[in-house]
Amino acid sequence: MALVSLVIAPAHAQFGGLNLKKITRDASNLDSDGCPKGKKKSIGGALLGGVVGQMAGNAVSKSGVGAWVQIPDVEGQLTKSIACKLDPQEQVQAAEATLTATRSNSETAGEKPDVGSSASWNSNTREGVSGSSTVVGRNNAKGGKGQDCLTVVDVIIVDGEETRATKQMCRSPGSKRYEIVA
């Protein structure tokens, strides 16, 4: 019955609340989660995806929940380009790898992690998803105010597709944890 009414009703009645110009224009820019697009979408697929996405976006915005929710446990540890491709449990695993890679091998206070220090993880929730964090350099000029700064590269593989993100991380004197700096 619903399918019949969908076919019989005019398009403006079926999609009256939707802005079809916005759907086709936005579909060519970025995905709704801010991640760069992979493959180009067909016009039909983009239109259908845009309609469904706009309907879902309208429902989400009315509920007061954002499209991508940053988990407090990973804030300051993951870039958006990495986090938005991972489910919440994988985000925690990736953040833990960053914390491990940026941790000193010594128990002495103020010790610095070695360049080349690395930690890897495999998803507990999805097949074909893994990642690593590696300290690739020091850049104390980036921080200022006595901060100790590192350059860290995150690599994730999701279904055979590799994504890399380089991040600058600093910690203030007396702090044990490095966090991403702008």
XYZ file of N, CA and C in Angstrom:
546
model
N 0.833 -1.189 0.000
C 0.000 0.000 0.000
C 0.878 1.253 0.000
N 1.894 1.279 0.875
C 2.785 2.446 0.940
C 3.534 2.631 -0.370
N 3.950 1.530 -0.994
C 4.659 1.595 -2.269
C 3.754 2.164 -3.347
N 2.488 1.753 -3.362
C 1.546 2.254 -4.346
C 1.358 3.758 -4.173
N 1.193 4.227 -2.946
C 1.006 5.659 -2.717
C 2.260 6.441 -3.076
N 3.427 5.832 -2.926
C 4.679 6.480 -3.286
C 4.746 6.676 -4.793
N 4.267 5.698 -5.563
C 4.310 5.761 -7.021
C 3.249 6.708 -7.540
N 2.065 6.697 -6.930
C 0.952 7.490 -7.422
C 1.085 8.965 -7.050
N 1.573 9.269 -5.868
C 1.663 10.650 -5.408
C 2.682 11.420 -6.227
N 2.405 12.715 -6.488
C 3.370 13.529 -7.234
C 4.692 13.649 -6.469
N 5.761 13.946 -7.204
C 7.094 14.012 -6.596
C 7.157 15.029 -5.472
N 6.538 16.201 -5.654
C 6.617 17.206 -4.581
C 5.896 16.751 -3.327
N 4.888 15.892 -3.469
C 4.205 15.369 -2.290
C 5.055 14.313 -1.599
N 5.785 13.536 -2.409
C 6.623 12.492 -1.838
C 7.847 13.071 -1.148
N 8.427 14.091 -1.746
C 9.692 14.643 -1.257
C 9.571 16.135 -0.968
N 8.423 16.583 -0.548
C 8.144 18.003 -0.331
C 9.125 18.693 0.596
N 9.573 18.028 1.637
C 10.472 18.654 2.605
C 11.924 18.581 2.211
N 12.209 17.974 1.082
C 13.601 17.783 0.678
C 14.017 18.826 -0.340
N 15.230 19.285 -0.255
C 15.781 20.238 -1.191
C 16.645 19.457 -2.176
N 16.075 19.108 -3.338
C 16.791 18.259 -4.294
C 18.001 18.969 -4.885
N 17.969 20.304 -5.024
C 19.151 21.032 -5.508
C 20.299 20.873 -4.527
N 19.997 20.952 -3.237
C 21.028 20.802 -2.208
C 21.617 19.399 -2.238
N 20.772 18.398 -2.468
C 21.231 17.010 -2.484
C 22.246 16.799 -3.588
N 21.943 17.239 -4.806
C 22.865 16.998 -5.909
C 24.127 17.830 -5.763
N 24.027 19.054 -5.239
C 25.209 19.894 -5.064
C 26.107 19.335 -3.965
N 25.521 18.961 -2.809
C 26.304 18.470 -1.689
C 26.915 17.106 -1.959
N 26.282 16.278 -2.781
C 26.777 14.931 -3.037
C 28.128 14.960 -3.734
N 28.469 16.082 -4.399
C 29.744 16.131 -5.109
C 30.882 16.656 -4.236
N 30.589 17.119 -3.025
C 31.635 17.680 -2.168
C 32.230 16.629 -1.246
N 31.825 16.650 0.006
C 32.357 15.724 0.999
C 31.253 14.814 1.492
N 31.646 13.645 1.990
C 30.686 12.783 2.658
C 30.192 13.498 3.901
N 29.049 13.074 4.425
C 28.448 13.749 5.576
C 29.341 13.697 6.814
N 30.248 12.731 6.888
C 31.107 12.642 8.066
C 32.395 13.429 7.922
N 32.562 14.137 6.796
C 33.739 14.972 6.616
C 34.930 14.244 6.030
N 34.838 12.956 5.827
C 35.937 12.209 5.235
C 35.983 12.462 3.740
N 37.172 12.467 3.155
C 37.256 12.605 1.708
C 36.565 11.430 1.034
N 35.956 11.712 -0.115
C 35.272 10.652 -0.846
C 36.274 9.717 -1.491
N 35.871 8.484 -1.662
C 36.669 7.526 -2.402
C 36.264 7.571 -3.853
N 35.469 6.616 -4.283
C 35.018 6.532 -5.659
C 33.941 7.573 -5.925
N 33.870 8.011 -7.193
C 32.798 8.916 -7.595
C 31.502 8.130 -7.621
N 30.409 8.791 -7.222
C 29.108 8.152 -7.210
C 28.408 8.420 -8.526
N 27.562 7.485 -8.956
C 26.732 7.739 -10.119
C 25.710 8.795 -9.724
N 25.151 9.486 -10.711
C 24.170 10.526 -10.413
C 22.961 9.926 -9.705
N 22.496 8.784 -10.167
C 21.343 8.126 -9.530
C 21.665 7.720 -8.100
N 22.846 7.149 -7.912
C 23.263 6.740 -6.572
C 23.444 7.935 -5.656
N 24.007 9.016 -6.204
C 24.193 10.235 -5.412
C 22.845 10.834 -5.032
N 21.901 10.833 -5.981
C 20.577 11.387 -5.702
C 19.863 10.564 -4.636
N 19.860 9.238 -4.811
C 19.202 8.372 -3.829
C 19.894 8.484 -2.473
N 21.206 8.442 -2.478
C 21.955 8.574 -1.226
C 21.733 9.930 -0.577
N 21.649 10.966 -1.411
C 21.390 12.302 -0.892
C 20.021 12.421 -0.260
N 19.002 11.819 -0.909
C 17.641 11.846 -0.364
C 17.612 11.134 0.982
N 18.163 9.919 1.016
C 18.181 9.155 2.264
C 19.007 9.890 3.320
N 20.146 10.418 2.925
C 21.012 11.138 3.857
C 20.355 12.388 4.410
N 19.656 13.123 3.542
C 18.993 14.339 4.016
C 17.853 13.992 4.963
N 17.105 12.923 4.648
C 16.023 12.505 5.546
C 16.604 12.098 6.900
N 17.674 11.322 6.878
C 18.305 10.898 8.129
C 18.897 12.099 8.862
N 19.528 13.009 8.115
C 20.103 14.203 8.723
C 19.046 15.075 9.384
N 17.903 15.199 8.719
C 16.804 15.968 9.312
C 16.354 15.329 10.613
N 16.214 14.009 10.615
C 15.780 13.305 11.826
C 16.814 13.449 12.933
N 18.099 13.325 12.568
C 19.168 13.441 13.562
C 19.227 14.852 14.124
N 19.129 15.866 13.253
C 19.232 17.235 13.755
C 18.061 17.585 14.660
N 16.876 17.041 14.385
C 15.721 17.288 15.254
C 15.899 16.612 16.607
N 16.679 15.514 16.640
C 16.891 14.816 17.910
C 17.992 15.468 18.740
N 18.779 16.378 18.121
C 19.829 17.070 18.859
C 21.154 16.330 18.879
N 21.312 15.265 18.089
C 22.543 14.485 18.051
C 23.301 14.839 16.783
N 24.622 15.007 16.867
C 25.431 15.340 15.705
C 25.670 14.131 14.809
N 26.184 14.386 13.589
C 26.413 13.315 12.625
C 27.605 12.451 13.017
N 28.651 13.074 13.562
C 29.829 12.318 13.984
C 30.105 12.703 15.421
N 30.069 11.738 16.276
C 30.242 12.009 17.695
C 31.652 11.611 18.102
N 32.388 12.565 18.644
C 33.735 12.274 19.105
C 33.665 11.634 20.487
N 34.308 10.509 20.627
C 34.314 9.797 21.891
C 35.329 10.482 22.807
N 34.929 10.831 24.037
C 35.853 11.536 24.941
C 37.181 10.806 25.138
N 37.175 9.477 25.127
C 38.407 8.717 25.331
C 39.430 8.938 24.225
N 38.992 9.339 23.035
C 39.921 9.495 21.920
C 40.211 10.953 21.590
N 39.520 11.872 22.253
C 39.731 13.288 21.995
C 41.185 13.639 22.281
N 41.800 14.330 21.343
C 43.200 14.718 21.498
C 44.185 13.656 21.035
N 43.675 12.489 20.631
C 44.557 11.398 20.201
C 44.411 11.057 18.721
N 43.212 11.231 18.157
C 42.957 10.850 16.764
C 42.541 12.047 15.925
N 42.991 12.060 14.674
C 42.519 13.067 13.732
C 41.145 12.632 13.227
N 40.362 13.582 12.770
C 39.026 13.272 12.254
C 39.120 12.358 11.027
N 40.131 12.569 10.181
C 40.249 11.763 8.963
C 40.455 10.281 9.271
N 40.982 9.972 10.438
C 41.131 8.581 10.876
C 39.878 8.143 11.631
N 39.473 8.926 12.607
C 38.359 8.536 13.487
C 37.064 8.314 12.732
N 36.800 9.117 11.705
C 35.511 9.008 11.027
C 35.386 7.731 10.198
N 36.477 7.007 10.007
C 36.416 5.752 9.259
C 36.353 4.532 10.175
N 36.374 4.786 11.485
C 36.396 3.700 12.461
C 35.139 3.714 13.308
N 34.710 2.528 13.737
C 33.585 2.484 14.675
C 34.111 2.885 16.056
N 33.217 3.140 17.016
C 33.667 3.623 18.333
C 34.695 2.725 19.026
N 34.531 1.414 18.958
C 35.507 0.521 19.601
C 36.865 0.586 18.899
N 36.849 0.722 17.577
C 38.108 0.845 16.834
C 38.781 2.175 17.137
N 37.999 3.230 17.332
C 38.569 4.523 17.711
C 39.329 4.399 19.027
N 38.754 3.672 19.978
C 39.422 3.471 21.268
C 40.708 2.669 21.067
N 40.658 1.620 20.227
C 41.864 0.824 19.965
C 42.946 1.686 19.323
N 42.570 2.533 18.355
C 43.541 3.394 17.674
C 44.136 4.412 18.651
N 43.299 4.969 19.529
C 43.787 5.926 20.526
C 44.743 5.255 21.503
N 44.436 4.030 21.897
C 45.326 3.288 22.799
C 46.670 3.024 22.129
N 46.659 2.756 20.820
C 47.917 2.554 20.093
C 48.743 3.837 20.096
N 48.089 4.979 19.913
C 48.804 6.265 19.972
C 49.402 6.480 21.351
N 48.616 6.207 22.388
C 49.129 6.367 23.753
C 50.327 5.455 24.007
N 50.254 4.217 23.514
C 51.360 3.265 23.686
C 52.601 3.734 22.934
N 52.434 4.172 21.692
C 53.571 4.612 20.880
C 54.235 5.850 21.461
N 53.463 6.711 22.099
C 54.020 7.960 22.635
C 54.442 7.855 24.098
N 54.351 6.665 24.639
C 54.764 6.436 26.029
C 56.250 6.106 26.045
N 56.941 6.575 27.038
C 58.363 6.297 27.199
C 58.559 4.847 27.627
N 59.673 4.264 27.249
C 60.017 2.902 27.683
C 60.583 2.895 29.093
N 60.832 4.081 29.635
C 61.433 4.202 30.966
C 60.379 4.620 31.979
N 60.565 4.210 33.202
C 59.671 4.605 34.292
C 60.085 5.943 34.889
N 61.209 6.494 34.428
C 61.721 7.755 34.956
C 60.843 8.907 34.475
N 60.449 9.785 35.394
C 59.611 10.932 35.033
C 60.348 11.826 34.047
N 59.627 12.338 33.059
C 60.205 13.250 32.082
C 60.899 12.566 30.918
N 60.991 11.255 30.923
C 61.600 10.543 29.799
C 60.737 10.707 28.556
N 61.376 10.660 27.402
C 60.682 10.875 26.136
C 60.631 9.571 25.344
N 59.561 9.365 24.591
C 59.492 8.154 23.764
C 60.529 8.212 22.645
N 60.968 7.062 22.225
C 61.955 6.973 21.154
C 61.298 7.237 19.805
N 62.025 7.942 18.926
C 61.586 8.051 17.538
C 61.644 6.638 16.968
N 60.607 6.231 16.299
C 60.497 4.862 15.792
C 59.598 3.997 16.657
N 59.241 4.469 17.842
C 58.334 3.727 18.716
C 56.990 3.580 18.004
N 56.447 2.368 18.056
C 55.231 2.084 17.290
C 54.330 1.124 18.053
N 53.039 1.191 17.764
C 52.069 0.246 18.329
C 51.017 -0.035 17.264
N 50.612 -1.292 17.162
C 49.629 -1.726 16.164
C 48.392 -2.279 16.842
N 47.306 -2.360 16.090
C 46.063 -2.929 16.594
C 45.290 -3.581 15.450
N 44.461 -4.546 15.795
C 43.530 -5.191 14.864
C 42.135 -5.051 15.455
N 41.176 -4.720 14.609
C 39.821 -4.485 15.080
C 39.236 -5.707 15.776
N 38.558 -5.449 16.885
C 37.819 -6.500 17.582
C 36.400 -6.624 17.057
N 35.992 -5.685 16.180
C 34.606 -5.662 15.722
C 34.424 -5.934 14.237
N 35.458 -5.683 13.420
C 35.323 -5.879 11.973
C 36.544 -6.573 11.397
N 36.292 -7.482 10.462
C 37.373 -8.129 9.713
C 37.981 -7.103 8.765
N 39.265 -7.188 8.510
C 39.910 -6.331 7.522
C 40.159 -4.904 7.980
N 40.112 -4.656 9.293
C 40.372 -3.309 9.805
C 41.515 -3.393 10.815
N 42.556 -2.599 10.573
C 43.713 -2.585 11.468
C 44.383 -1.225 11.376
N 45.371 -1.013 12.238
C 46.064 0.257 12.188
C 47.320 0.264 13.039
N 48.017 1.386 12.957
C 49.226 1.564 13.761
C 49.482 3.053 13.972
N 50.235 3.346 15.008
C 50.722 4.705 15.292
C 52.227 4.600 15.467
N 52.964 5.510 14.825
C 54.423 5.490 14.898
C 54.957 6.899 15.134
N 55.849 7.034 16.109
C 56.531 8.303 16.352
C 57.611 8.426 15.280
N 57.521 9.471 14.440
C 58.471 9.613 13.334
C 59.442 10.769 13.518
N 59.219 11.595 14.544
C 60.156 12.701 14.754
C 59.801 13.546 15.961
N 60.751 14.431 16.291
C 60.587 15.392 17.378
C 60.539 16.785 16.780
N 59.701 17.635 17.340
C 59.595 18.998 16.853
C 59.259 19.909 18.019
N 60.223 20.181 18.868
C 59.981 20.987 20.059
C 59.696 22.447 19.743
N 60.061 22.911 18.549
C 59.767 24.290 18.172
C 58.257 24.484 17.994
N 57.539 23.439 17.714
C 56.091 23.517 17.487
C 55.335 23.890 18.750
N 55.789 23.422 19.890
C 55.039 23.608 21.127
C 55.236 24.934 21.821
N 56.453 25.295 22.114
C 56.706 26.496 22.902
C 56.402 26.249 24.371
N 56.722 27.212 25.220
C 56.465 27.130 26.664
C 56.997 25.841 27.283
N 58.120 25.352 26.805
C 58.723 24.154 27.376
C 58.035 22.851 27.013
N 57.123 22.891 26.025
C 56.426 21.662 25.642
C 57.345 20.725 24.871
N 57.117 19.438 25.067
C 57.813 18.387 24.345
C 56.869 17.941 23.233
N 57.309 18.011 21.974
C 56.427 17.715 20.850
C 56.969 16.610 19.959
N 56.045 15.871 19.381
C 56.353 14.743 18.502
C 55.558 14.845 17.210
N 56.081 14.213 16.178
C 55.305 13.994 14.959
C 54.970 12.508 14.948
N 53.682 12.205 14.824
C 53.191 10.830 14.861
C 52.409 10.564 13.584
N 52.632 9.405 12.985
C 51.879 9.001 11.798
C 50.963 7.847 12.168
N 49.678 8.039 11.896
C 48.689 6.974 12.049
C 48.404 6.398 10.681
N 48.297 5.091 10.621
C 47.913 4.394 9.397
C 46.784 3.449 9.769
N 45.683 3.506 9.003
C 44.629 2.516 9.189
C 44.369 1.852 7.851
N 43.955 0.609 7.918
C 43.547 -0.132 6.726
C 42.136 -0.626 6.982
N 41.217 -0.194 6.118
C 39.821 -0.604 6.203
C 39.473 -1.269 4.879
N 39.236 -2.563 4.923
C 38.906 -3.346 3.727
C 39.896 -3.111 2.594
N 41.185 -3.132 2.910
C 42.237 -3.011 1.914
C 42.599 -1.588 1.536
N 41.848 -0.592 1.997
C 42.135 0.810 1.675
C 42.922 1.448 2.817
N 44.105 1.975 2.486
C 44.971 2.584 3.495
C 44.701 4.077 3.617
N 44.640 4.550 4.851
C 44.519 5.982 5.136
C 45.636 6.348 6.099
N 46.356 7.437 5.772
C 47.446 7.923 6.612
C 47.122 9.322 7.110
N 47.533 9.595 8.328
C 47.386 10.948 8.879
C 48.611 11.256 9.726
N 49.227 12.400 9.452
C 50.355 12.868 10.242
C 49.822 13.902 11.222
N 50.197 13.752 12.474
C 49.711 14.682 13.498
C 50.865 15.156 14.359
N 50.766 16.408 14.799
C 51.719 16.988 15.732
C 51.115 16.849 17.118
N 51.874 16.255 18.036
C 51.386 16.042 19.400
C 52.384 16.642 20.379
N 51.871 17.324 21.409
C 52.730 17.942 22.416
C 52.230 17.603 23.818
N 53.153 17.698 24.777
C 52.773 17.595 26.185
C 53.477 18.708 26.940
N 52.782 19.227 27.929
C 53.330 20.295 28.766
C 54.254 19.691 29.808
N 55.178 20.477 30.350
C 56.049 19.962 31.412
C 55.217 19.396 32.565
N 55.586 18.218 33.029
C 54.874 17.555 34.109
C 53.732 16.668 33.659
N 53.300 16.798 32.404
C 52.212 15.979 31.879
C 52.770 14.672 31.321
N 52.017 13.601 31.445
C 52.464 12.307 30.925
C 51.890 12.023 29.538
N 50.884 12.787 29.134
C 50.152 12.467 27.921
C 50.371 13.517 26.832
N 50.655 13.053 25.613
C 50.749 13.910 24.445
C 49.348 14.073 23.863
N 49.071 15.272 23.318
C 47.788 15.525 22.683
C 48.023 16.277 21.384
N 47.109 16.099 20.447
C 47.211 16.757 19.154
C 47.144 18.267 19.359
N 48.031 18.987 18.655
C 48.011 20.449 18.645
C 47.655 20.905 17.241
N 47.042 22.081 17.162
C 46.601 22.603 15.858
C 47.766 22.985 14.987
